XYZ file of N, CA and C in Angstrom:
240
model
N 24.933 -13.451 -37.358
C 24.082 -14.118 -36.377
C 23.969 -13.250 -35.131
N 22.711 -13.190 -34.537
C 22.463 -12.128 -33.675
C 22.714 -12.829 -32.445
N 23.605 -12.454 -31.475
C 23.853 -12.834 -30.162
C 23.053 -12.629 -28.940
N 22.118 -13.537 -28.530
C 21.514 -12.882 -27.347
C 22.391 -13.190 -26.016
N 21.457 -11.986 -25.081
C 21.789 -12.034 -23.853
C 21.859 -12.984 -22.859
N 22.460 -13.024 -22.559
C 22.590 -14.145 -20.960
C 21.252 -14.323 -20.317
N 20.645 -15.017 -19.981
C 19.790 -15.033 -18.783
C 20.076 -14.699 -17.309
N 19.534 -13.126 -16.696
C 20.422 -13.443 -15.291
C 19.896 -14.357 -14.417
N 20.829 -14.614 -13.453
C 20.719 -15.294 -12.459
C 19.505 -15.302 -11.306
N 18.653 -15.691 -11.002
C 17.568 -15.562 -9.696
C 17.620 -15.659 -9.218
N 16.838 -14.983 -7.843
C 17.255 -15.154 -6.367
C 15.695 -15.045 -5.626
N 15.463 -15.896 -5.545
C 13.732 -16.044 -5.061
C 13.926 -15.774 -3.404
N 13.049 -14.434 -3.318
C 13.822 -13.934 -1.580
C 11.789 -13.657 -1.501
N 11.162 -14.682 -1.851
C 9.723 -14.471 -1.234
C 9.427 -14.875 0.035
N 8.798 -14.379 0.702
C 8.254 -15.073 2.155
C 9.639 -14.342 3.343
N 10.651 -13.681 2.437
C 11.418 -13.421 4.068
C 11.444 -11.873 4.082
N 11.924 -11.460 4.967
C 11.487 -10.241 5.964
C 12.777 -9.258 5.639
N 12.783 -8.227 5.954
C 13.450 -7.167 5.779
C 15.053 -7.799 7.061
N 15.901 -7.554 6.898
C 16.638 -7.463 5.767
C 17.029 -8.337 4.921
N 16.592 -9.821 4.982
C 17.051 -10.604 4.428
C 17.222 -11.098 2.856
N 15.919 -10.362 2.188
C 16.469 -10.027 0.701
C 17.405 -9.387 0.272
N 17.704 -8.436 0.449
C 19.032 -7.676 0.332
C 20.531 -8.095 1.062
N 20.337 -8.918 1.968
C 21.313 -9.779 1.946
C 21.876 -10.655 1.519
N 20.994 -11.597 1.005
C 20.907 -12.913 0.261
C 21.116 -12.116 -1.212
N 20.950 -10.741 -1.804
C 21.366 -10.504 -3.296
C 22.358 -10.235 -3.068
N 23.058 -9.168 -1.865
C 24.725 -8.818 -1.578
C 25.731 -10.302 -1.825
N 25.195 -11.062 -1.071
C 25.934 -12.359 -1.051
C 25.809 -13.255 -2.309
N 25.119 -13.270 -3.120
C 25.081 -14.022 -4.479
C 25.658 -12.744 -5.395
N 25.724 -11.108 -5.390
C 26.071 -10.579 -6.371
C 27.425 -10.640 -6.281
N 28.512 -10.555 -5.051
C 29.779 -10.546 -4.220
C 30.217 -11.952 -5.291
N 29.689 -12.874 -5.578
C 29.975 -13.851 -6.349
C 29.888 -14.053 -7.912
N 29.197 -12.572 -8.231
C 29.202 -12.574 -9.566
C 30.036 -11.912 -10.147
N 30.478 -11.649 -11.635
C 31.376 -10.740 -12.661
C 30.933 -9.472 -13.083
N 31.608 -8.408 -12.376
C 30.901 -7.663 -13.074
C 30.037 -7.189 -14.161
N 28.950 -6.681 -14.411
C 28.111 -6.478 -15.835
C 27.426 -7.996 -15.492
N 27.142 -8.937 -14.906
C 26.191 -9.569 -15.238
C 24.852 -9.368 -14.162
N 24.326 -9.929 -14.446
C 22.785 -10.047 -13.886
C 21.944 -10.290 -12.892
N 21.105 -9.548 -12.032
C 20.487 -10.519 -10.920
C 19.126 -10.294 -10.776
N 18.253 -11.350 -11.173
C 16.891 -10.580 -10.740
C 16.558 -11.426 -9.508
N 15.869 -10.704 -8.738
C 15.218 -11.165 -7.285
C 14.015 -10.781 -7.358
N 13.352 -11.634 -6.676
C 11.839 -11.732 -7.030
C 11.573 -11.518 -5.565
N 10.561 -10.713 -4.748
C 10.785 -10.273 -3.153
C 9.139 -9.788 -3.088
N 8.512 -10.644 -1.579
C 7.453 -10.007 -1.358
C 7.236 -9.392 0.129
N 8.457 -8.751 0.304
C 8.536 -7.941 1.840
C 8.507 -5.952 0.768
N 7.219 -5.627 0.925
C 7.242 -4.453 0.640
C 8.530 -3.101 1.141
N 9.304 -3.361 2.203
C 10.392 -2.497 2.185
C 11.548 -2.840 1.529
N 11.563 -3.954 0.542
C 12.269 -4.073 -0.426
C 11.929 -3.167 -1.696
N 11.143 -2.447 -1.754
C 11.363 -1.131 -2.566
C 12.100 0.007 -2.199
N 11.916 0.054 -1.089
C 12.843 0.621 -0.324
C 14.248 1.026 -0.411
N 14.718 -0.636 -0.077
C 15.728 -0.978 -0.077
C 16.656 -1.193 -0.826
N 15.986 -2.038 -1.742
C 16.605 -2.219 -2.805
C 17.136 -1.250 -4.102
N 17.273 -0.136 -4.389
C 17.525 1.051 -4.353
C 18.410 1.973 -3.639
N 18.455 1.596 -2.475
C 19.604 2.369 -1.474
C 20.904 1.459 -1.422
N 20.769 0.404 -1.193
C 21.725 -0.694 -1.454
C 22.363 -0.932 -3.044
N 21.742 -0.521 -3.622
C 22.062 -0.650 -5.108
C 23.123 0.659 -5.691
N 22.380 1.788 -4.439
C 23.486 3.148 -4.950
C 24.502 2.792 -3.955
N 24.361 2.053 -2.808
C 25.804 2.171 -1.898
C 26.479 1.015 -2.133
N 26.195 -0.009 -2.774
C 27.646 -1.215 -3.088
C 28.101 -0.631 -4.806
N 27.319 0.542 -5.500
C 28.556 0.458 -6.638
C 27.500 -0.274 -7.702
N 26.292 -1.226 -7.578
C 25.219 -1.628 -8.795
C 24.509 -0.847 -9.104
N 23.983 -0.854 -10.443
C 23.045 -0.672 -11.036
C 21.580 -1.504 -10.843
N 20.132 -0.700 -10.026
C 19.341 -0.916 -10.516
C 18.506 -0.886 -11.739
N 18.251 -1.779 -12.664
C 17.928 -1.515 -13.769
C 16.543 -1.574 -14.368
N 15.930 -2.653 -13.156
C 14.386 -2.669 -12.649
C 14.040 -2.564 -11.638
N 12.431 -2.233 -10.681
C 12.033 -2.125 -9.770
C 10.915 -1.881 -9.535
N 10.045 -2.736 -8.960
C 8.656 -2.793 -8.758
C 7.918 -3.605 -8.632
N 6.113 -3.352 -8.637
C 5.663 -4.411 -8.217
C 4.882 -5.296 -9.525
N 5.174 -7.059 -9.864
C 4.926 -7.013 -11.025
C 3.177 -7.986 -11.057
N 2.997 -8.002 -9.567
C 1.915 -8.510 -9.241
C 1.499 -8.265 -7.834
N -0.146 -8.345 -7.359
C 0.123 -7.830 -5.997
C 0.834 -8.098 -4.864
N 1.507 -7.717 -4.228
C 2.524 -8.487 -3.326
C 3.746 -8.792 -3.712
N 3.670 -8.499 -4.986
C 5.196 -9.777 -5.539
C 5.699 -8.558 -6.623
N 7.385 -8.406 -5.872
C 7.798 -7.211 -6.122
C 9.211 -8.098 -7.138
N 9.518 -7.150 -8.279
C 11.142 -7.720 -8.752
C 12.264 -7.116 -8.892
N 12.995 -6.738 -9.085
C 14.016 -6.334 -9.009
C 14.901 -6.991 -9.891
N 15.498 -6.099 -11.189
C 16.709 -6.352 -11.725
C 18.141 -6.055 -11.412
N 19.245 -6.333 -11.386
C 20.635 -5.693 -10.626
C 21.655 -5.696 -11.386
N 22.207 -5.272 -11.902
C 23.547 -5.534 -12.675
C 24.997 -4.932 -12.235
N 25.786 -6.261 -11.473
C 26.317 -6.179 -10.876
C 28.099 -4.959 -10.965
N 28.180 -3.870 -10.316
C 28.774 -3.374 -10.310
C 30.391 -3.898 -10.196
């Protein structure tokens, strides 16, 4: 029997402003197990940015990144 994956966890960081997506994922990933999951869904364009630099300096893996509609950017994370 084939085992699927977990669903990760979401973090809907639309409508807020730099820095506050990347805070609000620090603080929900700080609570997760390592190797599991975070996608954040973010429509402050310097969350491409960001999210990427923060991802190489706490120790995660970005595993997605971009925009998957206009304005509306996602981000996968797997927590270091």
């Amino acid at each position: 029997m084939e085992q699927t994956a977990p669903e990760p966890a979401r973090l809907d960081a639309r409508h807020l402003a730099c820095p506050l997506p990347v805070l609000k994922a620090r603080k929900r990933l700080l609570a997760m197990a390592p190797g599991e999951l975070l996608l954040v869904l973010a429509t402050d364009p310097a969350a491409l940015r960001d999210f990427p630099d923060f991802a190489q300096v706490a120790g995660h893996r970005l595993l997605e990144a971009g925009e998957i509609e206009p304005g509306l950017f996602r981000f996968l994370i797997e927590r270091g």
